[in-house]
């Protein structure tokens, strides 16, 4: 007989692990299904695992490394008795309670676990461009992880695509190694926070290519260049870069919930106003999977706390 | 079976790969690479479970950049499986255990 847990938390970024800390302290013995290692942000610990200095998380006046922060979150959750399994959820049945949660074979008759309440914190992952050669050249010039791969682009010319905080952070980080970093953005201004923008403008290794999009990725065995188009006059040109880092935004990891949980057209889960409740009773959503506006570690953690408290009170009411 | 993971350097790499009796899986990694650290315990597990069929070794790309360059490693973690001294399989990026075992299934 499959065991039934009071709370299962799916995902292990700031939202999921904060929910784990709170529900563990409420003696709910939560089970966290944290995901599997990958070189994208879809991995245990989430997007912060691919970042360097986190300078805006309160409590760390000198900043902290993203992966270190997540190791701390995890240790804090474990300290209070959260159980963490390194696996990926492959299916959830929301149609009856306790909910069925599968890891491994999604077609197995019996679920791997059952849960009275569920906290969904599967986060979001980086968007790719979706053009030819991109996937084939990952690891051969096209990168999903600046902190992993920057080292291999010493004295080379790299392109970073995007205009938000992630793009600026990657571009700034990559100047430690690269000779030149061209930041390609489809608009004529950045969306990144002002302090990050200023840092990028002050960095003499960063050049800006405004109003441009990438249309072509070239290279047989490794990246040799890209083709760009100016969106204001449609003029096309080539850029000789050996590295390409894409930071054009995120999509929520909600594929498992299609047809079961209410979501916006963009795929983000919909929660009740001022709450983490989803349309299914006993199921709560927190962090970037339901937030396409703030998307900060601190707001994710805050909503994780809300989800845990809401789940706890709901369980008490049963 | 050994199950222990050794560290190879510029000096020991060629000799170790050439003299190995079975397949050798080499993990190119570095201290500053989060996904590399995430798969380290998985490699430890595979080493202890498959130690009789597979040798696992590590190359720290900070300490041995030449080896990484020779095999055109441009992203870590990269795992290269050497069979009879030749690279036979390459896995780029961190993967879960089941996925990794599947990638390596023809050699173990």
mmCIF file of C-alpha atoms in Angstrom, chain A residues 11-292:
data_model
loop_
_atom_site.group_PDB
_atom_site.id
_atom_site.type_symbol
_atom_site.label_atom_id
_atom_site.label_comp_id
_atom_site.label_asym_id
_atom_site.label_seq_id
_atom_site.Cartn_x
_atom_site.Cartn_y
_atom_site.Cartn_z
ATOM 1 C CA UNK A 11 10.129 21.418 -6.317
ATOM 2 C CA UNK A 12 13.021 22.677 -4.215
ATOM 3 C CA UNK A 13 13.824 26.296 -4.986
ATOM 4 C CA UNK A 14 13.351 29.067 -2.423
ATOM 5 C CA UNK A 15 9.550 28.573 -2.489
ATOM 6 C CA UNK A 16 9.521 24.797 -2.041
ATOM 7 C CA UNK A 17 12.207 24.712 0.640
ATOM 8 C CA UNK A 18 10.627 27.562 2.617
ATOM 9 C CA UNK A 19 7.344 25.662 2.499
ATOM 10 C CA UNK A 20 9.315 22.628 3.729
ATOM 11 C CA UNK A 21 10.824 24.558 6.661
ATOM 12 C CA UNK A 22 7.432 25.841 7.760
ATOM 13 C CA UNK A 23 5.531 22.606 7.351
ATOM 14 C CA UNK A 24 8.308 20.612 9.040
ATOM 15 C CA UNK A 25 8.136 22.982 12.000
ATOM 16 C CA UNK A 26 4.381 22.384 12.040
ATOM 17 C CA UNK A 27 5.162 18.674 12.556
ATOM 18 C CA UNK A 28 3.695 17.723 9.185
ATOM 19 C CA UNK A 29 6.786 15.677 8.181
ATOM 20 C CA UNK A 30 6.752 17.021 4.611
ATOM 21 C CA UNK A 31 8.218 15.080 1.729
ATOM 22 C CA UNK A 32 10.067 17.239 -0.784
ATOM 23 C CA UNK A 33 10.509 15.780 -4.257
ATOM 24 C CA UNK A 34 13.348 18.025 -5.296
ATOM 25 C CA UNK A 35 13.934 17.156 -8.952
ATOM 26 C CA UNK A 36 16.969 15.756 -10.757
ATOM 27 C CA UNK A 37 20.343 17.269 -11.620
ATOM 28 C CA UNK A 38 20.560 19.108 -14.936
ATOM 29 C CA UNK A 39 22.544 21.965 -16.410
ATOM 30 C CA UNK A 40 19.443 24.101 -16.793
ATOM 31 C CA UNK A 41 17.481 25.872 -14.068
ATOM 32 C CA UNK A 42 15.171 22.832 -13.952
ATOM 33 C CA UNK A 43 17.177 21.161 -11.169
ATOM 34 C CA UNK A 44 17.194 20.783 -7.381
ATOM 35 C CA UNK A 45 17.607 24.249 -5.887
ATOM 36 C CA UNK A 46 16.197 25.895 -9.002
ATOM 37 C CA UNK A 47 17.373 28.946 -10.848
ATOM 38 C CA UNK A 48 19.714 30.150 -8.100
ATOM 39 C CA UNK A 49 21.902 27.091 -8.692
ATOM 40 C CA UNK A 50 23.116 28.724 -11.891
ATOM 41 C CA UNK A 51 23.800 32.167 -10.450
ATOM 42 C CA UNK A 52 26.818 33.609 -8.699
ATOM 43 C CA UNK A 53 26.439 36.432 -6.175
ATOM 44 C CA UNK A 54 22.969 37.000 -4.785
ATOM 45 C CA UNK A 55 23.108 40.554 -3.468
ATOM 46 C CA UNK A 56 19.448 41.267 -2.780
ATOM 47 C CA UNK A 57 18.494 38.448 -0.426
ATOM 48 C CA UNK A 58 18.060 40.088 2.995
ATOM 49 C CA UNK A 59 20.258 38.852 5.795
ATOM 50 C CA UNK A 60 23.435 38.606 3.763
ATOM 51 C CA UNK A 61 24.991 42.103 3.774
ATOM 52 C CA UNK A 62 27.984 40.915 1.738
ATOM 53 C CA UNK A 63 25.920 38.818 -0.639
ATOM 54 C CA UNK A 64 25.966 35.049 -0.898
ATOM 55 C CA UNK A 65 26.540 32.624 -3.759
ATOM 56 C CA UNK A 66 23.267 31.282 -5.193
ATOM 57 C CA UNK A 67 24.169 27.578 -4.801
ATOM 58 C CA UNK A 68 25.383 28.185 -1.245
ATOM 59 C CA UNK A 69 22.127 29.928 -0.352
ATOM 60 C CA UNK A 70 20.185 26.936 -1.621
ATOM 61 C CA UNK A 71 22.393 24.478 0.300
ATOM 62 C CA UNK A 72 21.502 26.512 3.413
ATOM 63 C CA UNK A 73 17.769 26.433 2.630
ATOM 64 C CA UNK A 74 17.954 22.674 2.183
ATOM 65 C CA UNK A 75 19.908 22.089 5.381
ATOM 66 C CA UNK A 76 17.416 24.222 7.313
ATOM 67 C CA UNK A 77 14.491 22.190 5.953
ATOM 68 C CA UNK A 78 16.235 18.914 6.822
ATOM 69 C CA UNK A 79 17.067 20.140 10.314
ATOM 70 C CA UNK A 80 13.355 20.248 11.131
ATOM 71 C CA UNK A 81 12.612 16.856 9.639
ATOM 72 C CA UNK A 82 11.702 17.461 6.015
ATOM 73 C CA UNK A 83 12.440 14.370 3.945
ATOM 74 C CA UNK A 84 13.983 15.124 0.562
ATOM 75 C CA UNK A 85 14.096 12.755 -2.403
ATOM 76 C CA UNK A 86 16.188 13.483 -5.487
ATOM 77 C CA UNK A 87 13.812 12.489 -8.220
ATOM 78 C CA UNK A 88 11.471 14.016 -10.696
ATOM 79 C CA UNK A 89 7.716 13.834 -10.420
ATOM 80 C CA UNK A 90 6.385 12.342 -13.638
ATOM 81 C CA UNK A 91 2.650 12.464 -12.956
ATOM 82 C CA UNK A 92 0.142 13.767 -10.428
ATOM 83 C CA UNK A 93 -3.484 12.747 -10.189
ATOM 84 C CA UNK A 94 -5.429 15.668 -8.762
ATOM 85 C CA UNK A 95 -8.848 14.063 -9.350
ATOM 86 C CA UNK A 96 -9.326 12.543 -5.894
ATOM 87 C CA UNK A 97 -7.811 12.840 -2.428
ATOM 88 C CA UNK A 98 -5.346 11.678 -1.314
ATOM 89 C CA UNK A 99 -3.650 12.823 -4.523
ATOM 90 C CA UNK A 100 -1.471 10.315 -6.355
ATOM 91 C CA UNK A 101 2.140 11.337 -7.047
ATOM 92 C CA UNK A 102 4.358 9.313 -9.373
ATOM 93 C CA UNK A 103 8.119 9.293 -9.763
ATOM 94 C CA UNK A 104 9.724 7.059 -12.393
ATOM 95 C CA UNK A 105 7.252 5.272 -14.670
ATOM 96 C CA UNK A 106 4.165 7.508 -15.010
ATOM 97 C CA UNK A 107 2.128 4.584 -16.299
ATOM 98 C CA UNK A 108 2.556 2.495 -13.166
ATOM 99 C CA UNK A 109 -0.837 1.546 -11.716
ATOM 100 C CA UNK A 110 0.033 2.542 -8.183
ATOM 101 C CA UNK A 111 1.418 6.007 -7.465
ATOM 102 C CA UNK A 112 4.781 6.234 -5.682
ATOM 103 C CA UNK A 113 3.245 8.412 -2.958
ATOM 104 C CA UNK A 114 -0.111 9.779 -1.921
ATOM 105 C CA UNK A 115 -0.621 13.191 -0.373
ATOM 106 C CA UNK A 116 -3.489 14.782 1.504
ATOM 107 C CA UNK A 117 -2.210 18.200 0.484
ATOM 108 C CA UNK A 118 0.190 19.260 -2.225
ATOM 109 C CA UNK A 119 2.435 22.281 -2.543
ATOM 110 C CA UNK A 120 3.487 22.935 -6.119
ATOM 111 C CA UNK A 121 6.759 24.861 -6.439
ATOM 112 C CA UNK A 122 8.204 23.586 -9.693
ATOM 113 C CA UNK A 123 9.467 27.028 -10.709
ATOM 114 C CA UNK A 124 10.341 28.173 -14.168
ATOM 115 C CA UNK A 125 13.096 27.421 -16.603
ATOM 116 C CA UNK A 126 14.996 29.491 -19.114
ATOM 117 C CA UNK A 127 13.587 29.909 -22.568
ATOM 118 C CA UNK A 128 15.739 28.959 -25.507
ATOM 119 C CA UNK A 129 15.593 30.679 -28.885
ATOM 120 C CA UNK A 130 14.188 27.624 -30.628
ATOM 121 C CA UNK A 131 16.195 28.074 -33.829
ATOM 122 C CA UNK A 132 18.270 25.618 -35.846
ATOM 123 C CA UNK A 133 21.559 24.321 -34.402
ATOM 124 C CA UNK A 134 20.835 25.712 -30.957
ATOM 125 C CA UNK A 135 20.242 22.394 -29.200
ATOM 126 C CA UNK A 136 22.867 20.552 -31.230
ATOM 127 C CA UNK A 137 25.560 23.047 -30.224
ATOM 128 C CA UNK A 138 24.794 23.058 -26.492
ATOM 129 C CA UNK A 139 28.101 22.299 -24.860
ATOM 130 C CA UNK A 140 29.890 23.334 -28.040
ATOM 131 C CA UNK A 141 29.562 27.084 -27.771
ATOM 132 C CA UNK A 142 25.890 27.406 -26.923
ATOM 133 C CA UNK A 143 25.470 27.397 -23.165
ATOM 134 C CA UNK A 144 22.624 27.151 -20.683
ATOM 135 C CA UNK A 145 24.905 27.842 -17.708
ATOM 136 C CA UNK A 146 27.264 30.836 -17.662
ATOM 137 C CA UNK A 147 28.776 29.861 -14.334
ATOM 138 C CA UNK A 148 29.572 26.373 -15.666
ATOM 139 C CA UNK A 149 30.958 27.359 -19.028
ATOM 140 C CA UNK A 150 32.381 30.909 -18.831
ATOM 141 C CA UNK A 151 35.796 29.477 -17.993
ATOM 142 C CA UNK A 152 36.086 27.902 -21.459
ATOM 143 C CA UNK A 153 35.726 31.234 -23.278
ATOM 144 C CA UNK A 154 38.896 32.897 -22.089
ATOM 145 C CA UNK A 155 39.899 35.783 -24.382
ATOM 146 C CA UNK A 156 37.057 35.043 -26.777
ATOM 147 C CA UNK A 157 34.099 37.039 -28.075
ATOM 148 C CA UNK A 158 30.770 35.983 -26.570
ATOM 149 C CA UNK A 159 27.184 37.043 -27.204
ATOM 150 C CA UNK A 160 24.578 37.219 -24.458
ATOM 151 C CA UNK A 161 20.950 37.618 -25.508
ATOM 152 C CA UNK A 162 18.431 39.344 -23.274
ATOM 153 C CA UNK A 163 17.813 42.533 -21.314
ATOM 154 C CA UNK A 164 16.774 41.447 -17.824
ATOM 155 C CA UNK A 165 18.728 40.847 -14.633
ATOM 156 C CA UNK A 166 19.776 37.341 -15.685
ATOM 157 C CA UNK A 167 21.216 38.578 -18.973
ATOM 158 C CA UNK A 168 23.113 41.409 -17.297
ATOM 159 C CA UNK A 169 24.430 39.167 -14.555
ATOM 160 C CA UNK A 170 25.653 36.637 -17.113
ATOM 161 C CA UNK A 171 27.245 39.314 -19.290
ATOM 162 C CA UNK A 172 29.040 40.853 -16.306
ATOM 163 C CA UNK A 173 30.180 37.457 -15.045
ATOM 164 C CA UNK A 174 31.452 36.425 -18.483
ATOM 165 C CA UNK A 175 33.715 39.494 -18.742
ATOM 166 C CA UNK A 176 35.919 37.785 -16.158
ATOM 167 C CA UNK A 177 36.959 35.418 -18.930
ATOM 168 C CA UNK A 178 35.952 36.828 -22.288
ATOM 169 C CA UNK A 179 37.775 39.459 -24.258
ATOM 170 C CA UNK A 180 34.479 41.006 -25.299
ATOM 171 C CA UNK A 181 30.816 40.383 -24.518
ATOM 172 C CA UNK A 182 28.141 41.672 -26.875
ATOM 173 C CA UNK A 183 24.772 41.994 -25.216
ATOM 174 C CA UNK A 184 22.026 41.622 -27.810
ATOM 175 C CA UNK A 185 18.623 42.971 -26.855
ATOM 176 C CA UNK A 186 15.497 43.304 -28.945
ATOM 177 C CA UNK A 187 14.593 46.679 -27.397
ATOM 178 C CA UNK A 188 16.532 49.898 -26.935
ATOM 179 C CA UNK A 189 16.533 49.787 -23.164
ATOM 180 C CA UNK A 190 17.107 47.192 -20.460
ATOM 181 C CA UNK A 191 14.559 45.733 -18.100
ATOM 182 C CA UNK A 192 17.236 44.863 -15.527
ATOM 183 C CA UNK A 193 17.420 46.630 -12.166
ATOM 184 C CA UNK A 194 19.125 50.037 -12.250
ATOM 185 C CA UNK A 195 22.158 48.952 -10.237
ATOM 186 C CA UNK A 196 22.794 46.026 -12.609
ATOM 187 C CA UNK A 197 22.339 48.272 -15.646
ATOM 188 C CA UNK A 198 24.851 50.800 -14.348
ATOM 189 C CA UNK A 199 27.368 48.071 -13.681
ATOM 190 C CA UNK A 200 26.981 46.815 -17.237
ATOM 191 C CA UNK A 201 27.258 50.314 -18.763
ATOM 192 C CA UNK A 202 30.435 50.917 -16.740
ATOM 193 C CA UNK A 203 31.997 47.641 -17.883
ATOM 194 C CA UNK A 204 34.271 48.396 -20.837
ATOM 195 C CA UNK A 205 34.209 44.772 -22.004
ATOM 196 C CA UNK A 206 30.448 44.850 -22.600
ATOM 197 C CA UNK A 207 29.124 46.196 -25.882
ATOM 198 C CA UNK A 208 25.431 46.687 -26.521
ATOM 199 C CA UNK A 209 23.639 45.735 -29.688
ATOM 200 C CA UNK A 210 20.217 47.311 -29.273
ATOM 201 C CA UNK A 211 17.093 46.466 -31.254
ATOM 202 C CA UNK A 212 18.522 43.209 -32.556
ATOM 203 C CA UNK A 213 17.338 39.621 -32.547
ATOM 204 C CA UNK A 214 19.307 36.463 -33.295
ATOM 205 C CA UNK A 215 18.052 34.603 -36.351
ATOM 206 C CA UNK A 216 20.790 32.131 -37.150
ATOM 207 C CA UNK A 217 23.322 30.011 -35.320
ATOM 208 C CA UNK A 218 26.314 28.774 -37.328
ATOM 209 C CA UNK A 219 28.792 26.018 -36.656
ATOM 210 C CA UNK A 220 29.543 22.447 -37.616
ATOM 211 C CA UNK A 221 31.270 20.994 -34.566
ATOM 212 C CA UNK A 222 31.271 24.138 -32.496
ATOM 213 C CA UNK A 223 29.777 27.612 -32.678
ATOM 214 C CA UNK A 224 31.463 29.861 -35.225
ATOM 215 C CA UNK A 225 29.050 32.794 -35.438
ATOM 216 C CA UNK A 226 25.503 34.063 -35.382
ATOM 217 C CA UNK A 227 23.244 36.020 -37.708
ATOM 218 C CA UNK A 228 21.353 38.993 -36.265
ATOM 219 C CA UNK A 229 18.605 41.269 -37.566
ATOM 220 C CA UNK A 230 17.907 44.855 -36.640
ATOM 221 C CA UNK A 231 14.207 44.965 -35.771
ATOM 222 C CA UNK A 232 13.859 48.658 -36.652
ATOM 223 C CA UNK A 233 15.101 48.466 -40.258
ATOM 224 C CA UNK A 234 15.319 44.693 -40.891
ATOM 225 C CA UNK A 235 19.005 44.956 -41.784
ATOM 226 C CA UNK A 236 20.856 41.702 -41.263
ATOM 227 C CA UNK A 237 24.450 41.235 -40.177
ATOM 228 C CA UNK A 238 26.807 38.567 -38.841
ATOM 229 C CA UNK A 239 28.644 38.397 -35.568
ATOM 230 C CA UNK A 240 31.773 36.284 -35.111
ATOM 231 C CA UNK A 241 31.227 34.831 -31.679
ATOM 232 C CA UNK A 242 32.390 31.496 -30.272
ATOM 233 C CA UNK A 243 30.050 31.555 -27.304
ATOM 234 C CA UNK A 244 26.306 32.173 -27.043
ATOM 235 C CA UNK A 245 24.429 32.553 -23.774
ATOM 236 C CA UNK A 246 20.656 32.885 -23.944
ATOM 237 C CA UNK A 247 18.809 34.739 -21.157
ATOM 238 C CA UNK A 248 15.601 35.868 -22.808
ATOM 239 C CA UNK A 249 13.163 34.918 -20.080
ATOM 240 C CA UNK A 250 11.477 31.950 -18.499
ATOM 241 C CA UNK A 251 8.547 29.630 -18.872
ATOM 242 C CA UNK A 252 6.837 27.982 -15.922
ATOM 243 C CA UNK A 253 7.312 24.254 -15.366
ATOM 244 C CA UNK A 254 3.632 23.371 -15.542
ATOM 245 C CA UNK A 255 3.505 20.691 -18.227
ATOM 246 C CA UNK A 256 2.441 18.089 -15.642
ATOM 247 C CA UNK A 257 -0.580 20.122 -14.594
ATOM 248 C CA UNK A 258 -2.204 20.818 -17.957
ATOM 249 C CA UNK A 259 -5.896 20.038 -17.845
ATOM 250 C CA UNK A 260 -5.785 19.549 -14.063
ATOM 251 C CA UNK A 261 -4.888 22.916 -12.522
ATOM 252 C CA UNK A 262 -6.069 26.307 -13.730
ATOM 253 C CA UNK A 263 -3.377 28.159 -15.587
ATOM 254 C CA UNK A 264 -3.059 31.367 -17.539
ATOM 255 C CA UNK A 265 -2.491 31.277 -21.268
ATOM 256 C CA UNK A 266 1.220 31.800 -20.541
ATOM 257 C CA UNK A 267 1.215 28.542 -18.557
ATOM 258 C CA UNK A 268 1.585 30.116 -15.112
ATOM 259 C CA UNK A 269 -0.626 28.562 -12.436
ATOM 260 C CA UNK A 270 -3.512 30.694 -11.232
ATOM 261 C CA UNK A 271 -3.950 31.137 -7.487
ATOM 262 C CA UNK A 272 -6.742 32.811 -5.517
ATOM 263 C CA UNK A 273 -6.194 36.508 -4.671
ATOM 264 C CA UNK A 274 -3.896 37.036 -1.650
ATOM 265 C CA UNK A 275 -3.496 33.268 -1.362
ATOM 266 C CA UNK A 276 -1.583 30.331 -2.798
ATOM 267 C CA UNK A 277 -4.754 28.236 -3.247
ATOM 268 C CA UNK A 278 -5.242 26.690 -6.672
ATOM 269 C CA UNK A 279 -8.584 25.633 -8.113
ATOM 270 C CA UNK A 280 -8.188 22.173 -6.535
ATOM 271 C CA UNK A 281 -8.888 22.021 -2.810
ATOM 272 C CA UNK A 282 -5.777 21.026 -0.853
ATOM 273 C CA UNK A 283 -3.379 22.060 -3.631
ATOM 274 C CA UNK A 284 -1.272 25.193 -3.207
ATOM 275 C CA UNK A 285 1.161 26.833 -5.629
ATOM 276 C CA UNK A 286 4.056 29.101 -4.711
ATOM 277 C CA UNK A 287 7.150 30.670 -6.238
ATOM 278 C CA UNK A 288 7.823 31.325 -9.895
ATOM 279 C CA UNK A 289 5.404 28.653 -11.088
ATOM 280 C CA UNK A 290 2.578 31.074 -10.220
ATOM 281 C CA UNK A 291 4.426 34.402 -10.441
ATOM 282 C CA UNK A 292 5.364 36.009 -13.713
#
